[in-house]
Structures are given as C-alpha cells and as structure tokens.
C-alpha cells in the first residue's frame, strides 16, 4: 500500500472556524492501512539503535505503542498536564490555536537513552518542540522523529531544526 492519503479525512472548521482538521481515524480503523503504515515506520527505523519510543498524547500513543511493539522496545507516553501519576517534568508551549502543557515521568527512561519520538501530525512544531525538550531534560538522545503526516503550510519542521524527521504523508 502506498497511497495512505485516501485514508485521511478532512474536517473543515474543526476544532474551530478556519481550521481544516486531518482526521486519521479512517487509517487507524482500516487494518490494512494501519498495519502498512506501521510497517513503513518499522522498515525506516529497524536498523537504528533505539532504546525507547516516546508517543505524544493522544493519537501519537496509538502509533508509538504499535511501533515500539514491532521494534520490541519500550513505549513512554508524553501526556497532557495532570494525567501522569508520578513525579513529572512539564513544559508549556504554544500551538496553532492556544497553549498546552505536556508532561513526562522523571524516571521514564535512563539518561543516555536513544529515543525515537512518534506523533500523528506535525503542524506548527510547538508540540514536537516541547516533547524534544522534555526528552532532553531526562538526558535522552533524540535519534529520530516519526510522523504520520506533516502539514507543510505551517512550516513546523523549521521549529525543530537539527532533528531527523520522517513523515509518512505531507499535506
């Protein structure tokens, strides 16, 4: 399978007027498309030495946990503030339509771990930049970023310069 874009549904004016939301649930719900997408990620990163895959709340969890399972390594969540039950590092950042705060457990992985960050969408780069900062605060080495889709009009890639980014789709 090579045309994953047919499994991305566009929802105009969601979550607010003027925003064109890219809904990935049709891809996730199609066993062939979902498995093929994870297989592309596995093939891209299987030769890398990776200690853990970090998934970003919330849809990034779906992709990251499946990828970590297929790579036979651990999965670590980066969650919204107040959702993790142990001592956390937090960072507040700007996104396309407001601000948010992300958190990671302070003992999520050992210092020096090689980390692959996985998320569903890259838009302005705020969420991804905050996640990179949290991984680095724990002493992790970001070896790559795996994204289902990238919204190129927002130029989020510029905000995360110096990081190797692999996007399955670009819109």
Short mmCIF file of N, CA and C in Angstrom, two decimals:
data_model
loop_
_atom_site.label_atom_id
_atom_site.label_comp_id
_atom_site.label_asym_id
_atom_site.label_seq_id
_atom_site.Cartn_x
_atom_site.Cartn_y
_atom_site.Cartn_z
N UNK A 1 0.85 -1.17 0.00
CA UNK A 1 0.00 0.00 0.00
C UNK A 1 0.90 1.24 0.00
N UNK A 2 0.62 2.15 -0.90
CA UNK A 2 1.47 3.34 -0.97
C UNK A 2 0.68 4.64 -0.84
N UNK A 3 -0.63 4.64 -1.10
CA UNK A 3 -1.40 5.87 -1.02
C UNK A 3 -2.20 5.92 0.27
N UNK A 4 -1.52 6.35 1.33
CA UNK A 4 -2.18 6.45 2.62
C UNK A 4 -3.11 7.65 2.70
N UNK A 5 -2.93 8.62 1.81
CA UNK A 5 -3.72 9.86 1.88
C UNK A 5 -5.22 9.60 1.71
N UNK A 6 -5.60 8.54 1.03
CA UNK A 6 -7.04 8.27 0.85
C UNK A 6 -7.70 7.84 2.16
N UNK A 7 -6.90 7.57 3.18
CA UNK A 7 -7.44 7.20 4.49
C UNK A 7 -7.43 8.36 5.48
N UNK A 8 -7.13 9.56 5.01
CA UNK A 8 -7.14 10.75 5.86
C UNK A 8 -8.36 11.59 5.47
N UNK A 9 -9.24 11.79 6.44
CA UNK A 9 -10.48 12.54 6.20
C UNK A 9 -10.27 13.98 6.63
N UNK A 10 -10.70 14.92 5.81
CA UNK A 10 -10.58 16.34 6.14
C UNK A 10 -11.89 16.85 6.71
N UNK A 11 -11.79 17.49 7.88
CA UNK A 11 -12.96 18.05 8.56
C UNK A 11 -12.80 19.57 8.61
N UNK A 12 -13.56 20.31 7.79
CA UNK A 12 -13.42 21.77 7.81
C UNK A 12 -13.97 22.38 9.10
N UNK A 13 -13.32 23.46 9.51
CA UNK A 13 -13.75 24.25 10.67
C UNK A 13 -13.82 23.46 11.97
N UNK A 14 -12.85 22.58 12.17
CA UNK A 14 -12.75 21.82 13.42
C UNK A 14 -11.29 21.84 13.85
N UNK A 15 -10.98 22.12 15.10
CA UNK A 15 -11.86 22.33 16.23
C UNK A 15 -12.40 23.76 16.34
N UNK A 16 -12.01 24.62 15.38
CA UNK A 16 -12.57 25.96 15.37
C UNK A 16 -12.62 26.46 13.93
N UNK A 17 -13.34 27.55 13.74
CA UNK A 17 -13.53 28.14 12.42
C UNK A 17 -12.18 28.42 11.75
N UNK A 18 -12.04 28.02 10.51
CA UNK A 18 -10.84 28.29 9.75
C UNK A 18 -9.79 27.19 9.82
N UNK A 19 -9.95 26.23 10.71
CA UNK A 19 -9.01 25.11 10.83
C UNK A 19 -9.54 23.95 10.02
N UNK A 20 -8.67 23.35 9.22
CA UNK A 20 -9.03 22.17 8.44
C UNK A 20 -8.35 20.96 9.09
N UNK A 21 -9.11 20.20 9.86
CA UNK A 21 -8.60 19.09 10.66
C UNK A 21 -8.38 17.87 9.79
N UNK A 22 -7.24 17.24 9.96
CA UNK A 22 -6.93 16.00 9.26
C UNK A 22 -7.22 14.84 10.21
N UNK A 23 -8.28 14.11 9.93
CA UNK A 23 -8.74 13.01 10.77
C UNK A 23 -8.07 11.71 10.32
N UNK A 24 -7.28 11.11 11.21
CA UNK A 24 -6.55 9.89 10.88
C UNK A 24 -7.32 8.63 11.26
N UNK A 25 -8.50 8.78 11.86
CA UNK A 25 -9.21 7.58 12.32
C UNK A 25 -9.59 6.61 11.21
N UNK A 26 -9.88 7.06 9.97
CA UNK A 26 -10.12 6.06 8.92
C UNK A 26 -8.89 5.18 8.66
N UNK A 27 -7.70 5.75 8.73
CA UNK A 27 -6.48 4.96 8.56
C UNK A 27 -6.32 3.98 9.72
N UNK A 28 -6.53 4.46 10.94
CA UNK A 28 -6.39 3.60 12.11
C UNK A 28 -7.39 2.46 12.10
N UNK A 29 -8.58 2.72 11.58
CA UNK A 29 -9.64 1.73 11.58
C UNK A 29 -9.54 0.70 10.46
N UNK A 30 -8.68 0.96 9.50
CA UNK A 30 -8.51 0.03 8.39
C UNK A 30 -7.29 -0.84 8.68
N UNK A 31 -7.51 -2.12 8.92
CA UNK A 31 -6.40 -2.99 9.34
C UNK A 31 -5.27 -3.02 8.33
N UNK A 32 -5.58 -2.94 7.06
CA UNK A 32 -4.53 -3.00 6.04
C UNK A 32 -3.72 -1.70 6.03
N UNK A 33 -4.41 -0.57 6.07
CA UNK A 33 -3.74 0.73 6.05
C UNK A 33 -2.92 0.95 7.32
N UNK A 34 -3.51 0.65 8.47
CA UNK A 34 -2.81 0.84 9.74
C UNK A 34 -1.56 -0.04 9.81
N UNK A 35 -1.70 -1.31 9.50
CA UNK A 35 -0.55 -2.21 9.53
C UNK A 35 0.51 -1.81 8.51
N UNK A 36 0.09 -1.37 7.35
CA UNK A 36 1.05 -0.94 6.32
C UNK A 36 1.80 0.31 6.77
N UNK A 37 1.10 1.24 7.41
CA UNK A 37 1.76 2.45 7.91
C UNK A 37 2.80 2.11 8.97
N UNK A 38 2.45 1.24 9.91
CA UNK A 38 3.41 0.84 10.94
C UNK A 38 4.59 0.12 10.29
N UNK A 39 4.33 -0.69 9.28
CA UNK A 39 5.41 -1.40 8.59
C UNK A 39 6.38 -0.43 7.92
N UNK A 40 5.87 0.65 7.35
CA UNK A 40 6.76 1.67 6.77
C UNK A 40 7.67 2.25 7.84
N UNK A 41 7.10 2.57 9.00
CA UNK A 41 7.92 3.10 10.11
C UNK A 41 8.95 2.07 10.57
N UNK A 42 8.53 0.82 10.71
CA UNK A 42 9.45 -0.24 11.15
C UNK A 42 10.61 -0.35 10.16
N UNK A 43 10.31 -0.38 8.88
CA UNK A 43 11.37 -0.51 7.88
C UNK A 43 12.30 0.70 7.89
N UNK A 44 11.76 1.87 8.18
CA UNK A 44 12.60 3.08 8.22
C UNK A 44 13.54 3.07 9.42
N UNK A 45 13.09 2.56 10.57
CA UNK A 45 13.87 2.69 11.80
C UNK A 45 14.47 1.40 12.35
N UNK A 46 14.23 0.27 11.72
CA UNK A 46 14.70 -1.01 12.29
C UNK A 46 16.22 -1.14 12.34
N UNK A 47 16.93 -0.41 11.51
CA UNK A 47 18.39 -0.50 11.53
C UNK A 47 19.02 0.47 12.54
N UNK A 48 18.22 1.34 13.13
CA UNK A 48 18.70 2.29 14.14
C UNK A 48 18.77 1.59 15.50
N UNK A 49 19.70 2.02 16.33
CA UNK A 49 19.71 1.54 17.72
C UNK A 49 18.81 2.48 18.51
N UNK A 50 17.66 1.96 18.91
CA UNK A 50 16.65 2.74 19.64
C UNK A 50 16.36 2.02 20.95
N UNK A 51 16.36 2.77 22.04
CA UNK A 51 16.04 2.19 23.34
C UNK A 51 14.56 2.27 23.69
N UNK A 52 13.90 3.33 23.24
CA UNK A 52 12.50 3.56 23.61
C UNK A 52 11.83 4.43 22.56
N UNK A 53 10.53 4.19 22.36
CA UNK A 53 9.72 5.06 21.51
C UNK A 53 8.84 5.90 22.44
N UNK A 54 8.88 7.21 22.25
CA UNK A 54 8.06 8.14 23.00
C UNK A 54 6.89 8.55 22.12
N UNK A 55 5.68 8.40 22.66
CA UNK A 55 4.47 8.81 21.95
C UNK A 55 3.85 10.01 22.61
N UNK A 56 3.33 10.91 21.79
CA UNK A 56 2.77 12.17 22.29
C UNK A 56 1.25 12.06 22.37
N UNK A 57 0.72 12.49 23.52
CA UNK A 57 -0.72 12.48 23.81
C UNK A 57 -1.49 13.16 22.68
N UNK A 58 -2.49 12.58 22.17
CA UNK A 58 -3.06 11.29 22.49
C UNK A 58 -2.94 10.34 21.30
N UNK A 59 -3.14 10.83 20.09
CA UNK A 59 -3.08 9.92 18.95
C UNK A 59 -1.69 9.39 18.69
N UNK A 60 -0.67 10.12 19.12
CA UNK A 60 0.69 9.61 18.99
C UNK A 60 0.90 8.32 19.76
N UNK A 61 0.10 8.13 20.83
CA UNK A 61 0.19 6.88 21.61
C UNK A 61 -0.11 5.67 20.73
N UNK A 62 -1.12 5.80 19.89
CA UNK A 62 -1.56 4.68 19.06
C UNK A 62 -0.43 4.23 18.14
N UNK A 63 0.16 5.18 17.46
CA UNK A 63 1.24 4.86 16.52
C UNK A 63 2.50 4.41 17.25
N UNK A 64 2.86 5.15 18.30
CA UNK A 64 4.11 4.87 19.01
C UNK A 64 4.08 3.52 19.71
N UNK A 65 2.97 3.17 20.31
CA UNK A 65 2.92 1.87 21.01
C UNK A 65 2.97 0.72 20.01
N UNK A 66 2.30 0.86 18.87
CA UNK A 66 2.37 -0.19 17.84
C UNK A 66 3.79 -0.30 17.29
N UNK A 67 4.43 0.83 17.08
CA UNK A 67 5.80 0.83 16.56
C UNK A 67 6.77 0.24 17.58
N UNK A 68 6.63 0.62 18.84
CA UNK A 68 7.50 0.07 19.89
C UNK A 68 7.33 -1.44 19.98
N UNK A 69 6.10 -1.89 19.90
CA UNK A 69 5.83 -3.33 19.94
C UNK A 69 6.53 -4.04 18.78
N UNK A 70 6.41 -3.49 17.60
CA UNK A 70 7.01 -4.12 16.42
C UNK A 70 8.54 -4.07 16.46
N UNK A 71 9.10 -3.07 17.14
CA UNK A 71 10.57 -2.97 17.28
C UNK A 71 11.07 -3.70 18.52
N UNK A 72 10.16 -4.25 19.29
CA UNK A 72 10.48 -4.98 20.54
C UNK A 72 11.23 -4.12 21.54
N UNK A 73 10.76 -2.87 21.70
CA UNK A 73 11.35 -1.96 22.68
C UNK A 73 10.22 -1.32 23.48
N UNK A 74 10.58 -0.54 24.50
CA UNK A 74 9.59 0.07 25.37
C UNK A 74 8.92 1.28 24.76
N UNK A 75 7.78 1.62 25.35
CA UNK A 75 6.98 2.78 24.97
C UNK A 75 6.85 3.71 26.17
N UNK A 76 7.05 5.00 25.95
CA UNK A 76 6.91 6.01 27.00
C UNK A 76 5.93 7.07 26.53
N UNK A 77 4.91 7.37 27.34
CA UNK A 77 3.97 8.42 26.96
C UNK A 77 4.41 9.80 27.42
N UNK A 78 4.20 10.78 26.57
CA UNK A 78 4.22 12.19 26.97
C UNK A 78 2.76 12.59 27.00
N UNK A 79 2.30 13.04 28.18
CA UNK A 79 0.88 13.29 28.39
C UNK A 79 0.61 14.75 28.66
N UNK A 80 -0.64 15.09 28.60
CA UNK A 80 -1.06 16.42 29.00
C UNK A 80 -0.91 16.54 30.51
N UNK A 81 -0.74 17.75 30.98
CA UNK A 81 -0.52 18.01 32.40
C UNK A 81 -1.62 17.41 33.26
N UNK A 82 -1.20 16.82 34.39
CA UNK A 82 -2.15 16.26 35.35
C UNK A 82 -2.60 14.84 35.06
N UNK A 83 -2.08 14.23 34.01
CA UNK A 83 -2.52 12.88 33.62
C UNK A 83 -1.56 11.78 34.05
N UNK A 84 -0.35 12.12 34.44
CA UNK A 84 0.62 11.12 34.86
C UNK A 84 0.69 11.10 36.39
N UNK A 85 0.75 9.90 37.00
CA UNK A 85 0.61 9.79 38.45
C UNK A 85 1.88 9.94 39.28
N UNK A 86 3.04 10.13 38.66
CA UNK A 86 4.29 10.18 39.40
C UNK A 86 4.97 11.52 39.16
N UNK A 87 6.15 11.70 39.72
CA UNK A 87 6.90 12.95 39.56
C UNK A 87 7.18 13.19 38.07
N UNK A 88 6.88 14.42 37.64
CA UNK A 88 6.98 14.74 36.21
C UNK A 88 7.78 16.02 35.97
N UNK A 89 8.33 16.08 34.77
CA UNK A 89 8.79 17.35 34.22
C UNK A 89 7.67 17.83 33.31
N UNK A 90 7.45 19.15 33.29
CA UNK A 90 6.41 19.72 32.45
C UNK A 90 6.95 20.88 31.64
N UNK A 91 6.29 21.12 30.52
CA UNK A 91 6.62 22.28 29.70
C UNK A 91 5.33 22.81 29.07
N UNK A 92 5.17 24.13 29.10
CA UNK A 92 4.03 24.79 28.47
C UNK A 92 4.50 25.39 27.15
N UNK A 93 3.68 25.28 26.12
CA UNK A 93 4.08 25.69 24.78
C UNK A 93 2.87 26.22 24.02
N UNK A 94 3.12 26.91 22.92
CA UNK A 94 2.07 27.42 22.04
C UNK A 94 1.77 26.39 20.96
N UNK A 95 0.49 26.32 20.58
CA UNK A 95 0.10 25.51 19.44
C UNK A 95 -0.74 26.35 18.50
N UNK A 96 -1.25 25.73 17.43
CA UNK A 96 -1.94 26.50 16.40
C UNK A 96 -3.09 27.34 16.92
N UNK A 97 -3.79 26.85 17.94
CA UNK A 97 -4.98 27.55 18.41
C UNK A 97 -5.04 27.61 19.93
N UNK A 98 -3.92 27.99 20.58
CA UNK A 98 -3.89 28.15 22.03
C UNK A 98 -2.57 27.75 22.65
N UNK A 99 -2.60 27.34 23.90
CA UNK A 99 -1.42 26.84 24.60
C UNK A 99 -1.78 25.52 25.25
N UNK A 100 -0.75 24.77 25.59
CA UNK A 100 -0.95 23.49 26.26
C UNK A 100 0.28 23.19 27.11
N UNK A 101 0.15 22.21 27.99
CA UNK A 101 1.26 21.78 28.82
C UNK A 101 1.41 20.27 28.69
N UNK A 102 2.64 19.82 28.46
CA UNK A 102 2.95 18.40 28.36
C UNK A 102 3.81 17.98 29.53
N UNK A 103 3.72 16.69 29.87
CA UNK A 103 4.49 16.15 30.99
C UNK A 103 5.05 14.78 30.64
N UNK A 104 6.16 14.45 31.30
CA UNK A 104 6.78 13.13 31.19
C UNK A 104 7.26 12.73 32.58
N UNK A 105 7.15 11.45 32.91
CA UNK A 105 7.67 10.99 34.19
C UNK A 105 9.18 11.24 34.26
N UNK A 106 9.65 11.66 35.41
CA UNK A 106 11.07 11.96 35.58
C UNK A 106 11.95 10.72 35.46
N UNK A 107 11.35 9.54 35.64
CA UNK A 107 12.12 8.29 35.52
C UNK A 107 11.68 7.46 34.30
N UNK A 108 11.20 8.13 33.26
CA UNK A 108 10.63 7.45 32.10
C UNK A 108 11.63 6.54 31.38
N UNK A 109 12.88 6.96 31.35
CA UNK A 109 13.94 6.15 30.73
C UNK A 109 15.27 6.61 31.31
N UNK A 110 16.29 5.76 31.24
CA UNK A 110 17.60 6.14 31.78
C UNK A 110 18.29 7.23 30.96
N UNK A 111 19.07 8.05 31.65
CA UNK A 111 19.89 9.07 30.99
C UNK A 111 20.75 8.39 29.92
N UNK A 112 20.86 9.02 28.76
CA UNK A 112 21.64 8.47 27.66
C UNK A 112 20.86 7.56 26.74
N UNK A 113 19.57 7.35 27.02
CA UNK A 113 18.74 6.50 26.16
C UNK A 113 18.59 7.13 24.78
N UNK A 114 18.56 6.27 23.79
CA UNK A 114 18.33 6.68 22.40
C UNK A 114 16.83 6.60 22.14
N UNK A 115 16.23 7.76 21.83
CA UNK A 115 14.78 7.92 21.81
C UNK A 115 14.28 8.25 20.41
N UNK A 116 13.26 7.52 19.99
CA UNK A 116 12.51 7.84 18.79
C UNK A 116 11.19 8.46 19.23
N UNK A 117 10.90 9.67 18.78
CA UNK A 117 9.65 10.34 19.10
C UNK A 117 8.66 10.07 17.97
N UNK A 118 7.44 9.71 18.34
CA UNK A 118 6.41 9.39 17.35
C UNK A 118 5.14 10.17 17.65
N UNK A 119 4.58 10.78 16.60
CA UNK A 119 3.31 11.50 16.76
C UNK A 119 2.51 11.38 15.48
N UNK A 120 1.28 11.83 15.54
CA UNK A 120 0.41 11.72 14.38
C UNK A 120 0.63 12.86 13.39
N UNK A 121 0.67 14.11 13.88
CA UNK A 121 0.69 15.26 12.98
C UNK A 121 1.73 16.29 13.42
N UNK A 122 2.45 16.83 12.45
CA UNK A 122 3.31 18.00 12.68
C UNK A 122 2.66 19.18 11.99
N UNK A 123 2.30 20.20 12.77
CA UNK A 123 1.75 21.44 12.21
C UNK A 123 2.76 22.56 12.47
N UNK A 124 2.56 23.35 13.52
CA UNK A 124 3.45 24.48 13.79
C UNK A 124 4.76 24.05 14.46
N UNK A 125 4.79 22.86 15.02
CA UNK A 125 6.00 22.36 15.66
C UNK A 125 6.05 22.59 17.15
N UNK A 126 5.05 23.23 17.72
CA UNK A 126 5.06 23.51 19.15
C UNK A 126 5.05 22.26 20.01
N UNK A 127 4.17 21.34 19.71
CA UNK A 127 4.06 20.10 20.49
C UNK A 127 5.33 19.28 20.36
N UNK A 128 5.82 19.16 19.15
CA UNK A 128 7.03 18.37 18.92
C UNK A 128 8.24 19.01 19.58
N UNK A 129 8.38 20.32 19.50
CA UNK A 129 9.50 21.01 20.16
C UNK A 129 9.46 20.82 21.66
N UNK A 130 8.26 20.92 22.24
CA UNK A 130 8.11 20.72 23.69
C UNK A 130 8.48 19.29 24.06
N UNK A 131 8.08 18.33 23.25
CA UNK A 131 8.40 16.93 23.51
C UNK A 131 9.91 16.67 23.43
N UNK A 132 10.56 17.27 22.46
CA UNK A 132 12.02 17.14 22.33
C UNK A 132 12.69 17.70 23.58
N UNK A 133 12.21 18.85 24.03
CA UNK A 133 12.77 19.47 25.23
C UNK A 133 12.60 18.56 26.46
N UNK A 134 11.44 17.92 26.59
CA UNK A 134 11.22 17.01 27.71
C UNK A 134 12.15 15.80 27.64
N UNK A 135 12.33 15.24 26.46
CA UNK A 135 13.24 14.08 26.29
C UNK A 135 14.65 14.49 26.67
N UNK A 136 15.08 15.67 26.23
CA UNK A 136 16.43 16.14 26.54
C UNK A 136 16.58 16.45 28.03
N UNK A 137 15.52 16.91 28.67
CA UNK A 137 15.57 17.19 30.11
C UNK A 137 15.85 15.92 30.90
N UNK A 138 15.41 14.78 30.39
CA UNK A 138 15.67 13.49 31.02
C UNK A 138 17.04 12.92 30.60
N UNK A 139 17.75 13.63 29.74
CA UNK A 139 19.06 13.16 29.29
C UNK A 139 18.99 12.20 28.12
N UNK A 140 17.83 12.18 27.43
CA UNK A 140 17.68 11.31 26.27
C UNK A 140 18.28 11.93 25.02
N UNK A 141 18.67 11.07 24.11
CA UNK A 141 19.21 11.47 22.81
C UNK A 141 18.16 11.18 21.75
N UNK A 142 17.56 12.22 21.17
CA UNK A 142 16.55 12.03 20.13
C UNK A 142 17.27 11.60 18.85
N UNK A 143 16.99 10.38 18.43
CA UNK A 143 17.66 9.86 17.22
C UNK A 143 16.78 9.98 15.98
N UNK A 144 15.52 10.32 16.19
CA UNK A 144 14.62 10.48 15.06
C UNK A 144 13.22 10.82 15.50
N UNK A 145 12.45 11.27 14.50
CA UNK A 145 11.05 11.63 14.72
C UNK A 145 10.24 10.96 13.62
N UNK A 146 9.23 10.21 14.02
CA UNK A 146 8.35 9.52 13.08
C UNK A 146 6.97 10.16 13.16
N UNK A 147 6.47 10.62 12.02
CA UNK A 147 5.18 11.29 11.96
C UNK A 147 4.30 10.64 10.91
N UNK A 148 3.02 10.53 11.21
CA UNK A 148 2.09 10.03 10.21
C UNK A 148 1.91 11.06 9.11
N UNK A 149 1.67 12.33 9.51
CA UNK A 149 1.53 13.35 8.48
C UNK A 149 2.06 14.69 8.93
N UNK A 150 2.46 15.46 7.94
CA UNK A 150 3.04 16.79 8.17
C UNK A 150 2.24 17.81 7.37
N UNK A 151 1.79 18.86 8.05
CA UNK A 151 1.06 19.95 7.40
C UNK A 151 2.09 21.02 7.03
N UNK A 152 2.58 20.95 5.81
CA UNK A 152 3.74 21.75 5.39
C UNK A 152 3.47 23.25 5.41
N UNK A 153 2.22 23.69 5.24
CA UNK A 153 1.91 25.12 5.21
C UNK A 153 2.29 25.82 6.51
N UNK A 154 2.33 25.08 7.62
CA UNK A 154 2.66 25.68 8.92
C UNK A 154 4.16 25.73 9.19
N UNK A 155 4.94 25.06 8.36
CA UNK A 155 6.41 25.07 8.44
C UNK A 155 6.93 24.66 9.81
N UNK A 156 6.28 23.70 10.45
CA UNK A 156 6.69 23.22 11.76
C UNK A 156 8.07 22.60 11.78
N UNK A 157 8.49 22.07 10.64
CA UNK A 157 9.83 21.47 10.53
C UNK A 157 10.91 22.49 10.86
N UNK A 158 10.68 23.75 10.52
CA UNK A 158 11.67 24.80 10.82
C UNK A 158 11.87 24.99 12.32
N UNK A 159 10.83 24.72 13.10
CA UNK A 159 10.91 24.90 14.55
C UNK A 159 11.70 23.79 15.22
N UNK A 160 11.85 22.67 14.56
CA UNK A 160 12.56 21.53 15.12
C UNK A 160 13.81 21.21 14.29
N UNK A 161 14.52 22.23 13.92
CA UNK A 161 15.73 22.07 13.11
C UNK A 161 16.75 21.20 13.85
N UNK A 162 17.53 20.50 13.07
CA UNK A 162 18.57 19.65 13.64
C UNK A 162 18.07 18.27 14.03
N UNK A 163 16.80 18.00 13.82
CA UNK A 163 16.23 16.70 14.15
C UNK A 163 15.87 15.96 12.87
N UNK A 164 16.24 14.69 12.77
CA UNK A 164 15.85 13.91 11.59
C UNK A 164 14.37 13.55 11.66
N UNK A 165 13.60 14.07 10.71
CA UNK A 165 12.15 13.87 10.70
C UNK A 165 11.76 13.01 9.51
N UNK A 166 10.95 11.99 9.80
CA UNK A 166 10.38 11.14 8.75
C UNK A 166 8.87 11.27 8.82
N UNK A 167 8.27 11.78 7.74
CA UNK A 167 6.81 11.91 7.65
C UNK A 167 6.30 10.96 6.58
N UNK A 168 5.29 10.19 6.95
CA UNK A 168 4.69 9.27 6.00
C UNK A 168 3.92 10.01 4.91
N UNK A 169 3.25 11.10 5.29
CA UNK A 169 2.44 11.90 4.37
C UNK A 169 2.70 13.39 4.57
N UNK A 170 2.54 14.15 3.52
CA UNK A 170 2.59 15.61 3.61
C UNK A 170 1.34 16.19 2.97
N UNK A 171 0.77 17.17 3.66
CA UNK A 171 -0.39 17.89 3.13
C UNK A 171 -0.07 19.37 3.10
#
